[in-house]
Amino acid sequence: MPLWLFDALLATGLVALAWQSLHAADLFKAIVLFIAFGLLMALAWVRLDATDIALAEAAIGAGLTGALLLDALGHVAGEPKKAGITGVDHPDHVPEERADAPHDDRLAFGRPERTVLGALVLAATAGLGVVVWQLPADPPGLRDVVLEVLDEHPVANAATAVLIDFRAYDTFLEMGVLALAAIGALLLVARRLRVPRAEPPARGSVILDVLARLLVPLMLVVAGYLLWAGTAASGGAFPAGAMLGAAGVLLYLAEIGRRFVVDGPPARLVLALGLIAFLLAGGLAVALGRPFLDWGEGWTYAAILAIEAVLTLSIGGTLALLYAASAKLPPEEDEGEVEDLEDEVERAASPAAGGGR
Amino acid sequence: MILVDLATVALLLASALFFLAGTLGLLRFPDSFSRLHALTKADNLGLGLLIAGLALQAESLAVVIKLVLVWLLAMLVSSCSAYLVARHALRTVPER
């Protein structure tokens, strides 16, 4: 069975899912299709022989981004009914809120603009396709140089070596970007992530609780394995960190972790850990007389593994904190204390919305 | 070992059939609860047949054990998430 048939089906599926996701009138359906698109994308990466990227895409792109989008949908829609999750789907059962809701999920372009745009996009895609088809199969570039150096390198996985050794400066700045994003999220909702005063009433489900208790240890083991295996096979800090973040999200959803995913000095330390690790290691290299972030002969493996371990913790903590920052707490947990930015915006908007109707 | 290959192909075809049936149920059933039925029952059986077909082609016992672990994990997570979806749908569906 020729493999190109599988590739053709995969490519068609990707385009079809992207089209459906963009054209879904219902935002919930669009998000679910986006998650499915992420999974097919991970398959595409595997077919392109980039298993590290496939792991990261499946965990972060499809998993965590999907969870964040669903949370955002919950904020936007208000009630679950508006988000399109109905139990019954009779043809005449249309929720009143959606019947007169404007279809502003799509951009307000007229017909001629859309045709021109469509033609331009098609032409650009066709041009790209022609160029890619004509690329040499064995491109000149850094690949041969990297593979040559990789032979004597203590780390056997090319992706890990490039990320933490050859291009360590890049990853160092990426940690800065991640920390900035988390700081931005915390700025919006910082006052909500306090330690709850009393034990919150158990609204969650027993099943979710048991599932979290069963799965989280398993996820920790898998994260540890991905971190360790990253030096020799596919894996590394980013997939392991994503797995850790997903475990944190599961703990938060099961309400076991509400006491831990809060905004305090330990959480902020976790956010900064990635940057700190790189700065310390780079500083150590400078102190030993080498350029910044240039690992020496004897301690390359140790440096890479140590940095990867710290990065895993930092990435996992950042992702879990990002999710917890956007999740909506039930009103009884705020207990009338200082409201945060979102409630003020809502109160300011509601008279305007009430007067506009 | 042509018999093993034939068995694998038969199991994979059966699994594809069950997945197709589950998807058909997802698309055509009227409400959330019957759709959940179709998804969890048909898809889990489809996954089991798929794992069985792949296990016949495995090179070592370790791979077979990993496949069985994947199957158990998928069953656990899919039944829990089906329960959670049903619980949510029960809360938000208007009483008939």
CSV table of C-alpha atoms in Angstrom, one decimal:
chain,number,residue,atom,x,y,z
A,1,MET,CA,0.0,0.0,0.0
A,2,PRO,CA,1.7,3.2,-1.1
A,3,LEU,CA,2.5,5.6,1.7
A,4,TRP,CA,1.6,8.6,-0.5
A,5,LEU,CA,-2.0,7.6,-0.2
A,6,PHE,CA,-1.9,8.0,3.5
A,7,ASP,CA,-0.1,11.3,3.1
A,8,ALA,CA,-2.7,12.5,0.6
A,9,LEU,CA,-5.5,11.6,3.0
A,10,LEU,CA,-3.7,13.3,5.9
A,11,ALA,CA,-3.2,16.5,3.9
A,12,THR,CA,-6.8,16.5,2.7
A,13,GLY,CA,-8.0,15.9,6.2
A,14,LEU,CA,-5.9,18.8,7.5
A,15,VAL,CA,-7.2,21.3,4.9
A,16,ALA,CA,-10.8,20.0,5.4
A,17,LEU,CA,-10.6,20.3,9.2
A,18,ALA,CA,-9.1,23.8,9.0
A,19,TRP,CA,-11.9,24.9,6.6
A,20,GLN,CA,-14.6,23.4,8.9
A,21,SER,CA,-13.1,25.0,12.0
A,22,LEU,CA,-13.0,28.5,10.4
A,23,HIS,CA,-16.5,28.2,9.0
A,24,ALA,CA,-18.3,26.7,12.0
A,25,ALA,CA,-21.1,29.0,13.1
A,26,ASP,CA,-20.9,27.5,16.6
A,27,LEU,CA,-17.7,28.4,18.5
A,28,PHE,CA,-17.7,25.2,20.5
A,29,LYS,CA,-17.7,23.2,17.3
A,30,ALA,CA,-14.9,25.4,16.0
A,31,ILE,CA,-12.7,24.7,19.0
A,32,VAL,CA,-13.4,20.9,18.9
A,33,LEU,CA,-12.4,20.9,15.2
A,34,PHE,CA,-9.3,22.9,16.1
A,35,ILE,CA,-8.3,20.2,18.6
A,36,ALA,CA,-8.8,17.5,16.0
A,37,PHE,CA,-6.8,19.6,13.6
A,38,GLY,CA,-4.0,19.7,16.2
A,39,LEU,CA,-4.0,15.9,16.4
A,40,LEU,CA,-3.8,15.5,12.7
A,41,MET,CA,-1.0,18.0,12.6
A,42,ALA,CA,0.9,15.9,15.1
A,43,LEU,CA,0.5,13.0,12.7
A,44,ALA,CA,1.9,15.1,9.9
A,45,TRP,CA,4.9,16.0,12.0
A,46,VAL,CA,5.5,12.3,12.6
A,47,ARG,CA,5.4,11.6,8.8
A,48,LEU,CA,7.9,14.4,8.4
A,49,ASP,CA,10.2,12.6,10.8
A,50,ALA,CA,10.1,15.3,13.5
A,51,THR,CA,8.8,13.3,16.5
A,52,ASP,CA,9.8,15.9,19.1
A,53,ILE,CA,7.7,18.5,17.4
A,54,ALA,CA,4.9,16.0,17.1
A,55,LEU,CA,5.0,15.4,20.9
A,56,ALA,CA,5.0,19.1,21.6
A,57,GLU,CA,2.1,19.7,19.1
A,58,ALA,CA,-0.1,17.0,20.5
A,59,ALA,CA,0.5,18.1,24.1
A,60,ILE,CA,0.5,21.9,23.8
A,61,GLY,CA,-1.1,22.6,20.5
A,62,ALA,CA,-4.0,20.2,20.7
A,63,GLY,CA,-4.3,19.6,24.4
A,64,LEU,CA,-3.5,22.7,26.4
A,65,THR,CA,-4.5,25.3,23.8
A,66,GLY,CA,-7.8,23.4,23.4
A,67,ALA,CA,-8.4,23.6,27.1
A,68,LEU,CA,-7.5,27.3,27.2
A,69,LEU,CA,-9.8,28.0,24.2
A,70,LEU,CA,-12.7,26.1,25.9
A,71,ASP,CA,-12.1,28.2,29.0
A,72,ALA,CA,-12.2,31.4,27.0
A,73,LEU,CA,-15.4,30.2,25.4
A,74,GLY,CA,-16.9,29.8,28.8
A,75,HIS,CA,-16.0,33.4,29.7
A,76,VAL,CA,-17.4,34.7,26.4
A,77,ALA,CA,-20.6,32.7,26.3
A,78,GLY,CA,-21.6,33.0,29.9
A,79,GLU,CA,-24.0,30.1,30.2
A,80,PRO,CA,-23.2,26.7,28.9
A,81,LYS,CA,-26.4,26.8,26.7
A,82,LYS,CA,-25.1,29.7,24.7
A,83,ALA,CA,-21.9,27.8,23.9
A,84,GLY,CA,-23.9,25.3,21.9
A,85,ILE,CA,-23.8,22.3,24.3
A,86,THR,CA,-27.4,21.3,24.3
A,87,GLY,CA,-28.8,18.0,25.4
A,88,VAL,CA,-31.6,17.9,22.9
A,89,ASP,CA,-31.2,18.7,19.2
A,90,HIS,CA,-34.7,18.9,17.8
A,91,PRO,CA,-35.0,20.9,14.6
A,92,ASP,CA,-37.3,23.4,16.2
A,93,HIS,CA,-35.3,23.6,19.4
A,94,VAL,CA,-33.2,26.7,18.8
A,95,PRO,CA,-32.1,28.5,22.0
A,96,GLU,CA,-33.5,32.0,22.0
A,97,GLU,CA,-30.2,33.6,22.7
A,98,ARG,CA,-28.7,32.2,19.6
A,99,ALA,CA,-31.6,32.9,17.3
A,100,ASP,CA,-31.0,36.7,17.2
A,101,ALA,CA,-27.3,36.6,18.0
A,102,PRO,CA,-25.3,38.2,15.2
A,103,HIS,CA,-23.2,35.9,13.2
A,104,ASP,CA,-20.1,37.9,13.8
A,105,ASP,CA,-17.8,34.8,14.0
A,106,ARG,CA,-17.0,35.5,10.4
A,107,LEU,CA,-15.4,38.6,9.1
A,108,ALA,CA,-17.8,41.1,7.6
A,109,PHE,CA,-16.4,40.9,4.0
A,110,GLY,CA,-18.7,41.2,1.0
A,111,ARG,CA,-18.8,38.8,-1.9
A,112,PRO,CA,-16.3,40.5,-4.3
A,113,GLU,CA,-13.7,41.0,-1.6
A,114,ARG,CA,-14.0,37.4,-0.6
A,115,THR,CA,-13.5,36.2,-4.2
A,116,VAL,CA,-10.4,38.3,-4.6
A,117,LEU,CA,-9.0,37.2,-1.3
A,118,GLY,CA,-9.7,33.6,-2.1
A,119,ALA,CA,-8.0,33.9,-5.5
A,120,LEU,CA,-5.0,35.5,-3.9
A,121,VAL,CA,-4.7,32.9,-1.2
A,122,LEU,CA,-5.0,30.1,-3.8
A,123,ALA,CA,-2.4,31.6,-6.0
A,124,ALA,CA,0.0,32.0,-3.1
A,125,THR,CA,-0.6,28.4,-2.0
A,126,ALA,CA,0.0,27.1,-5.5
A,127,GLY,CA,3.1,29.2,-5.8
A,128,LEU,CA,4.4,27.8,-2.5
A,129,GLY,CA,3.6,24.3,-3.6
A,130,VAL,CA,5.5,24.7,-6.9
A,131,VAL,CA,8.6,26.1,-5.0
A,132,VAL,CA,8.5,23.3,-2.4
A,133,TRP,CA,8.2,20.7,-5.1
A,134,GLN,CA,11.2,21.9,-6.8
A,135,LEU,CA,13.4,22.1,-3.7
A,136,PRO,CA,16.4,19.7,-3.8
A,137,ALA,CA,15.9,16.5,-1.8
A,138,ASP,CA,19.2,16.9,0.0
A,139,PRO,CA,19.4,20.6,0.8
A,140,PRO,CA,22.8,22.2,1.6
A,141,GLY,CA,22.7,23.7,5.1
A,142,LEU,CA,23.7,23.2,8.6
A,143,ARG,CA,22.3,19.7,8.7
A,144,ASP,CA,25.5,17.8,7.7
A,145,VAL,CA,27.6,20.0,10.0
A,146,VAL,CA,25.2,19.3,12.9
A,147,LEU,CA,25.1,15.5,12.2
A,148,GLU,CA,28.9,15.5,12.1
A,149,VAL,CA,29.3,17.3,15.5
A,150,LEU,CA,26.5,15.1,16.9
A,151,ASP,CA,28.7,12.0,16.5
A,152,GLU,CA,31.1,13.1,19.3
A,153,HIS,CA,28.4,14.8,21.3
A,154,PRO,CA,27.3,13.1,24.5
A,155,VAL,CA,23.7,13.8,23.6
A,156,ALA,CA,22.4,11.6,20.7
A,157,ASN,CA,19.1,13.4,20.0
A,158,ALA,CA,19.6,16.2,17.4
A,159,ALA,CA,16.7,18.3,18.6
A,160,THR,CA,17.9,18.4,22.2
A,161,ALA,CA,21.4,19.1,21.2
A,162,VAL,CA,20.3,22.0,19.0
A,163,LEU,CA,17.9,23.4,21.6
A,164,ILE,CA,20.1,23.3,24.7
A,165,ASP,CA,23.6,23.3,23.3
A,166,PHE,CA,24.1,24.7,19.8
A,167,ARG,CA,21.2,27.2,20.0
A,168,ALA,CA,21.0,27.7,23.7
A,169,TYR,CA,20.6,31.4,23.4
A,170,ASP,CA,17.4,30.9,21.5
A,171,THR,CA,15.9,28.7,24.2
A,172,PHE,CA,17.1,31.1,26.9
A,173,LEU,CA,15.1,33.9,25.3
A,174,GLU,CA,12.1,31.6,24.7
A,175,MET,CA,12.0,31.1,28.5
A,176,GLY,CA,11.9,34.8,28.8
A,177,VAL,CA,8.9,35.0,26.4
A,178,LEU,CA,7.1,32.3,28.4
A,179,ALA,CA,7.7,34.1,31.7
A,180,LEU,CA,6.4,37.4,30.1
A,181,ALA,CA,3.2,35.6,28.9
A,182,ALA,CA,2.5,34.2,32.3
A,183,ILE,CA,3.1,37.6,33.9
A,184,GLY,CA,0.6,39.1,31.5
A,185,ALA,CA,-2.0,36.5,32.4
A,186,LEU,CA,-1.4,36.9,36.1
A,187,LEU,CA,-1.7,40.7,35.8
A,188,LEU,CA,-5.2,40.3,34.5
A,189,VAL,CA,-6.5,37.9,37.2
A,190,ALA,CA,-3.9,38.1,40.0
A,191,ARG,CA,-6.3,38.9,42.7
A,192,ARG,CA,-8.4,35.8,42.0
A,193,LEU,CA,-5.7,33.3,42.6
A,194,ARG,CA,-5.6,33.6,46.4
A,195,VAL,CA,-5.5,30.7,48.7
A,196,PRO,CA,-9.2,29.9,49.5
A,197,ARG,CA,-10.2,30.9,53.0
A,198,ALA,CA,-12.4,27.9,53.8
A,199,GLU,CA,-12.4,24.5,52.1
A,200,PRO,CA,-14.5,25.1,49.0
A,201,PRO,CA,-17.7,23.0,48.7
A,202,ALA,CA,-17.0,19.9,46.7
A,203,ARG,CA,-18.8,20.7,43.4
A,204,GLY,CA,-16.6,18.4,41.4
A,205,SER,CA,-17.4,14.9,40.5
A,206,VAL,CA,-16.1,11.8,42.4
A,207,ILE,CA,-15.1,10.3,39.0
A,208,LEU,CA,-12.9,13.3,38.1
A,209,ASP,CA,-11.3,13.1,41.5
A,210,VAL,CA,-10.5,9.4,41.1
A,211,LEU,CA,-9.4,9.9,37.6
A,212,ALA,CA,-7.0,12.6,38.7
A,213,ARG,CA,-5.6,10.5,41.5
A,214,LEU,CA,-5.0,7.6,39.0
A,215,LEU,CA,-3.7,9.6,36.1
A,216,VAL,CA,-1.5,12.2,37.7
A,217,PRO,CA,1.2,9.8,39.1
A,218,LEU,CA,1.2,8.2,35.7
A,219,MET,CA,1.7,11.5,34.0
A,220,LEU,CA,4.5,12.4,36.3
A,221,VAL,CA,6.3,9.1,35.5
A,222,VAL,CA,5.8,9.8,31.7
A,223,ALA,CA,7.1,13.3,32.1
A,224,GLY,CA,10.2,12.0,33.9
A,225,TYR,CA,10.7,9.4,31.2
A,226,LEU,CA,10.4,12.0,28.4
A,227,LEU,CA,12.9,14.2,30.2
A,228,TRP,CA,15.4,11.4,30.6
A,229,ALA,CA,14.9,9.9,27.1
A,230,GLY,CA,15.2,13.3,25.5
A,231,THR,CA,18.9,13.0,25.5
A,232,ALA,CA,19.0,9.9,23.4
A,233,ALA,CA,15.6,9.6,21.6
A,234,SER,CA,12.6,11.8,21.1
A,235,GLY,CA,11.5,13.8,24.1
A,236,GLY,CA,13.2,16.5,26.0
A,237,ALA,CA,12.2,19.4,28.2
A,238,PHE,CA,9.3,20.7,26.1
A,239,PRO,CA,7.1,17.6,25.9
A,240,ALA,CA,8.0,16.7,29.5
A,241,GLY,CA,7.0,20.2,30.6
A,242,ALA,CA,3.8,20.0,28.6
A,243,MET,CA,2.9,16.7,30.3
A,244,LEU,CA,3.6,18.2,33.7
A,245,GLY,CA,1.5,21.2,32.8
A,246,ALA,CA,-1.4,18.9,31.7
A,247,ALA,CA,-1.1,17.1,35.1
A,248,GLY,CA,-1.3,20.4,36.8
A,249,VAL,CA,-4.4,21.3,34.8
A,250,LEU,CA,-6.0,17.9,35.7
A,251,LEU,CA,-5.3,18.5,39.3
A,252,TYR,CA,-6.8,22.0,39.1
A,253,LEU,CA,-10.0,20.7,37.4
A,254,ALA,CA,-10.4,17.9,39.9
A,255,GLU,CA,-10.2,20.6,42.6
A,256,ILE,CA,-7.5,18.7,44.4
A,257,GLY,CA,-4.9,21.2,43.3
A,258,ARG,CA,-6.8,24.4,44.1
A,259,ARG,CA,-4.7,25.0,47.1
A,260,PHE,CA,-1.5,24.6,45.2
A,261,VAL,CA,-2.1,26.5,41.9
A,262,VAL,CA,-2.1,30.0,43.5
A,263,ASP,CA,-0.3,33.2,42.9
A,264,GLY,CA,2.4,33.5,45.5
A,265,PRO,CA,6.2,33.6,45.8
A,266,PRO,CA,6.6,29.9,45.1
A,267,ALA,CA,4.6,30.2,41.9
A,268,ARG,CA,6.5,33.2,40.7
A,269,LEU,CA,9.7,31.4,41.4
A,270,VAL,CA,8.6,28.6,39.2
A,271,LEU,CA,7.8,31.1,36.4
A,272,ALA,CA,11.3,32.5,36.6
A,273,LEU,CA,13.1,29.2,37.0
A,274,GLY,CA,13.8,28.7,33.3
A,275,LEU,CA,15.5,32.1,33.0
A,276,ILE,CA,17.4,31.7,36.3
A,277,ALA,CA,18.7,28.3,35.2
A,278,PHE,CA,20.1,29.6,31.9
A,279,LEU,CA,21.6,32.7,33.6
A,280,LEU,CA,23.3,30.6,36.3
A,281,ALA,CA,24.6,28.0,33.8
A,282,GLY,CA,25.7,30.7,31.4
A,283,GLY,CA,27.3,32.6,34.3
A,284,LEU,CA,29.1,29.4,35.3
A,285,ALA,CA,30.5,29.0,31.8
A,286,VAL,CA,31.7,32.6,31.9
A,287,ALA,CA,33.3,32.1,35.3
A,288,LEU,CA,35.2,29.1,33.9
A,289,GLY,CA,36.6,31.3,31.1
A,290,ARG,CA,34.3,30.1,28.2
A,291,PRO,CA,31.8,32.2,26.3
A,292,PHE,CA,28.3,32.7,27.7
A,293,LEU,CA,26.2,29.5,27.5
A,294,ASP,CA,29.1,27.5,26.0
A,295,TRP,CA,29.3,24.2,27.8
A,296,GLY,CA,32.7,22.8,28.4
A,297,GLU,CA,34.1,19.4,27.5
A,298,GLY,CA,33.5,17.4,30.6
A,299,TRP,CA,30.2,18.8,31.8
A,300,THR,CA,28.1,19.2,28.6
A,301,TYR,CA,25.9,16.2,29.4
A,302,ALA,CA,25.4,17.2,33.0
A,303,ALA,CA,24.7,20.8,32.1
A,304,ILE,CA,22.2,19.8,29.4
A,305,LEU,CA,20.3,17.4,31.7
A,306,ALA,CA,20.3,19.8,34.6
A,307,ILE,CA,19.0,22.7,32.5
A,308,GLU,CA,16.4,20.4,30.9
A,309,ALA,CA,15.1,19.3,34.3
A,310,VAL,CA,14.7,22.9,35.5
A,311,LEU,CA,13.1,23.8,32.2
A,312,THR,CA,10.6,21.0,32.6
A,313,LEU,CA,9.5,22.2,36.0
A,314,SER,CA,9.3,25.8,34.8
A,315,ILE,CA,7.3,25.0,31.6
A,316,GLY,CA,5.0,22.7,33.5
A,317,GLY,CA,4.3,25.2,36.3
A,318,THR,CA,3.9,28.1,33.8
A,319,LEU,CA,1.3,26.2,31.7
A,320,ALA,CA,-0.6,25.1,34.8
A,321,LEU,CA,-0.6,28.6,36.1
A,322,LEU,CA,-1.8,30.0,32.8
A,323,TYR,CA,-4.7,27.7,32.8
A,324,ALA,CA,-5.6,28.4,36.4
A,325,ALA,CA,-5.4,32.1,35.8
A,326,SER,CA,-8.0,31.9,33.1
A,327,ALA,CA,-10.4,29.5,34.7
A,328,LYS,CA,-13.5,30.9,36.1
A,329,LEU,CA,-14.2,30.4,39.8
A,330,PRO,CA,-17.8,29.9,41.0
A,331,PRO,CA,-19.1,33.1,42.6
A,332,GLU,CA,-19.3,31.7,46.2
A,333,GLU,CA,-15.6,31.4,46.4
A,334,ASP,CA,-14.9,35.2,46.0
A,335,GLU,CA,-17.0,36.0,49.1
A,336,GLY,CA,-17.5,39.6,48.2
A,337,GLU,CA,-13.8,40.6,48.5
A,338,VAL,CA,-11.9,42.9,46.2
A,339,GLU,CA,-13.1,42.1,42.7
A,340,ASP,CA,-10.7,41.9,39.9
A,341,LEU,CA,-10.5,43.6,36.5
A,342,GLU,CA,-13.1,41.3,34.8
A,343,ASP,CA,-15.9,42.0,37.2
A,344,GLU,CA,-15.3,45.7,37.0
A,345,VAL,CA,-15.5,45.5,33.2
A,346,GLU,CA,-18.7,43.5,33.4
A,347,ARG,CA,-20.3,45.9,35.7
A,348,ALA,CA,-19.3,48.8,33.5
A,349,ALA,CA,-20.6,47.0,30.4
A,350,SER,CA,-24.0,45.8,31.7
A,351,PRO,CA,-25.8,49.2,31.9
A,352,ALA,CA,-24.6,49.9,28.4
A,353,ALA,CA,-25.8,46.5,27.2
A,354,GLY,CA,-29.1,46.8,29.1
A,355,GLY,CA,-29.7,50.3,27.6
A,356,GLY,CA,-28.8,49.2,24.1
A,357,ARG,CA,-31.4,46.4,24.0
B,1,MET,CA,3.3,-16.4,8.7
B,2,ILE,CA,0.7,-15.4,6.2
B,3,LEU,CA,-2.1,-16.6,8.6
B,4,VAL,CA,-1.0,-14.0,11.2
B,5,ASP,CA,-1.1,-11.3,8.5
B,6,LEU,CA,-4.5,-12.3,7.4
B,7,ALA,CA,-5.7,-12.3,11.0
B,8,THR,CA,-4.3,-8.8,11.5
B,9,VAL,CA,-6.0,-7.5,8.4
B,10,ALA,CA,-9.3,-9.0,9.5
B,11,LEU,CA,-9.1,-7.5,12.9
B,12,LEU,CA,-8.1,-4.1,11.6
B,13,LEU,CA,-11.0,-4.1,9.1
B,14,ALA,CA,-13.4,-5.0,11.9
B,15,SER,CA,-12.0,-2.3,14.0
B,16,ALA,CA,-12.4,0.2,11.2
B,17,LEU,CA,-16.0,-0.9,10.8
B,18,PHE,CA,-16.7,-0.3,14.5
B,19,PHE,CA,-15.1,3.1,14.4
B,20,LEU,CA,-17.3,3.9,11.4
B,21,ALA,CA,-20.4,2.8,13.2
B,22,GLY,CA,-19.5,4.9,16.2
B,23,THR,CA,-18.9,8.0,14.0
B,24,LEU,CA,-22.2,7.3,12.2
B,25,GLY,CA,-23.9,7.3,15.6
B,26,LEU,CA,-22.2,10.5,16.6
B,27,LEU,CA,-23.5,12.2,13.5
B,28,ARG,CA,-27.0,10.8,13.3
B,29,PHE,CA,-28.3,10.3,16.9
B,30,PRO,CA,-30.6,12.9,18.2
B,31,ASP,CA,-29.2,13.9,21.6
B,32,SER,CA,-26.0,13.9,23.7
B,33,PHE,CA,-26.8,10.7,25.6
B,34,SER,CA,-27.3,8.4,22.7
B,35,ARG,CA,-24.3,9.9,21.0
B,36,LEU,CA,-22.2,9.1,24.0
B,37,HIS,CA,-23.5,5.6,23.9
B,38,ALA,CA,-22.4,5.1,20.3
B,39,LEU,CA,-19.0,6.7,20.9
B,40,THR,CA,-18.0,4.9,24.1
B,41,LYS,CA,-19.3,1.5,23.2
B,42,ALA,CA,-18.4,1.3,19.5
B,43,ASP,CA,-15.1,3.2,19.7
B,44,ASN,CA,-13.8,1.2,22.7
B,45,LEU,CA,-14.6,-2.1,21.0
B,46,GLY,CA,-12.9,-0.7,17.8
B,47,LEU,CA,-9.9,0.3,19.8
B,48,GLY,CA,-9.7,-3.2,21.4
B,49,LEU,CA,-9.8,-4.9,18.0
B,50,LEU,CA,-7.2,-2.5,16.7
B,51,ILE,CA,-4.9,-3.3,19.6
B,52,ALA,CA,-5.5,-7.0,19.1
B,53,GLY,CA,-4.6,-6.7,15.4
B,54,LEU,CA,-1.4,-4.7,16.1
B,55,ALA,CA,-0.4,-7.0,18.9
B,56,LEU,CA,-0.2,-9.9,16.5
B,57,GLN,CA,2.4,-7.9,14.5
B,58,ALA,CA,4.5,-6.9,17.5
B,59,GLU,CA,8.1,-7.9,17.7
B,60,SER,CA,8.4,-8.6,21.3
B,61,LEU,CA,6.3,-9.1,24.5
B,62,ALA,CA,7.3,-5.7,25.7
B,63,VAL,CA,5.5,-4.1,22.8
B,64,VAL,CA,2.4,-6.2,23.4
B,65,ILE,CA,2.3,-5.1,27.0
B,66,LYS,CA,2.7,-1.5,26.0
B,67,LEU,CA,-0.2,-1.8,23.6
B,68,VAL,CA,-2.4,-3.4,26.2
B,69,LEU,CA,-1.5,-0.6,28.6
B,70,VAL,CA,-2.5,2.0,26.0
B,71,TRP,CA,-5.8,0.2,25.5
B,72,LEU,CA,-6.5,0.2,29.3
B,73,LEU,CA,-5.6,3.8,29.6
B,74,ALA,CA,-7.8,4.8,26.7
B,75,MET,CA,-10.7,2.9,28.1
B,76,LEU,CA,-10.3,4.5,31.5
B,77,VAL,CA,-10.1,8.0,30.2
B,78,SER,CA,-12.9,7.6,27.6
B,79,SER,CA,-15.3,6.2,30.1
B,80,CYS,CA,-14.5,8.9,32.7
B,81,SER,CA,-14.9,11.7,30.1
B,82,ALA,CA,-18.1,10.2,28.8
B,83,TYR,CA,-19.5,10.2,32.3
B,84,LEU,CA,-18.4,13.9,32.8
B,85,VAL,CA,-20.0,14.9,29.4
B,86,ALA,CA,-23.2,13.1,30.4
B,87,ARG,CA,-23.2,14.8,33.8
B,88,HIS,CA,-22.8,18.2,32.2
B,89,ALA,CA,-25.5,17.5,29.6
B,90,LEU,CA,-27.9,16.3,32.3
B,91,ARG,CA,-27.4,19.6,34.1
B,92,THR,CA,-28.0,21.9,31.2
B,93,VAL,CA,-30.6,20.1,29.2
B,94,PRO,CA,-34.1,21.6,29.6
B,95,GLU,CA,-36.6,19.3,31.2
B,96,ARG,CA,-38.8,17.7,28.6
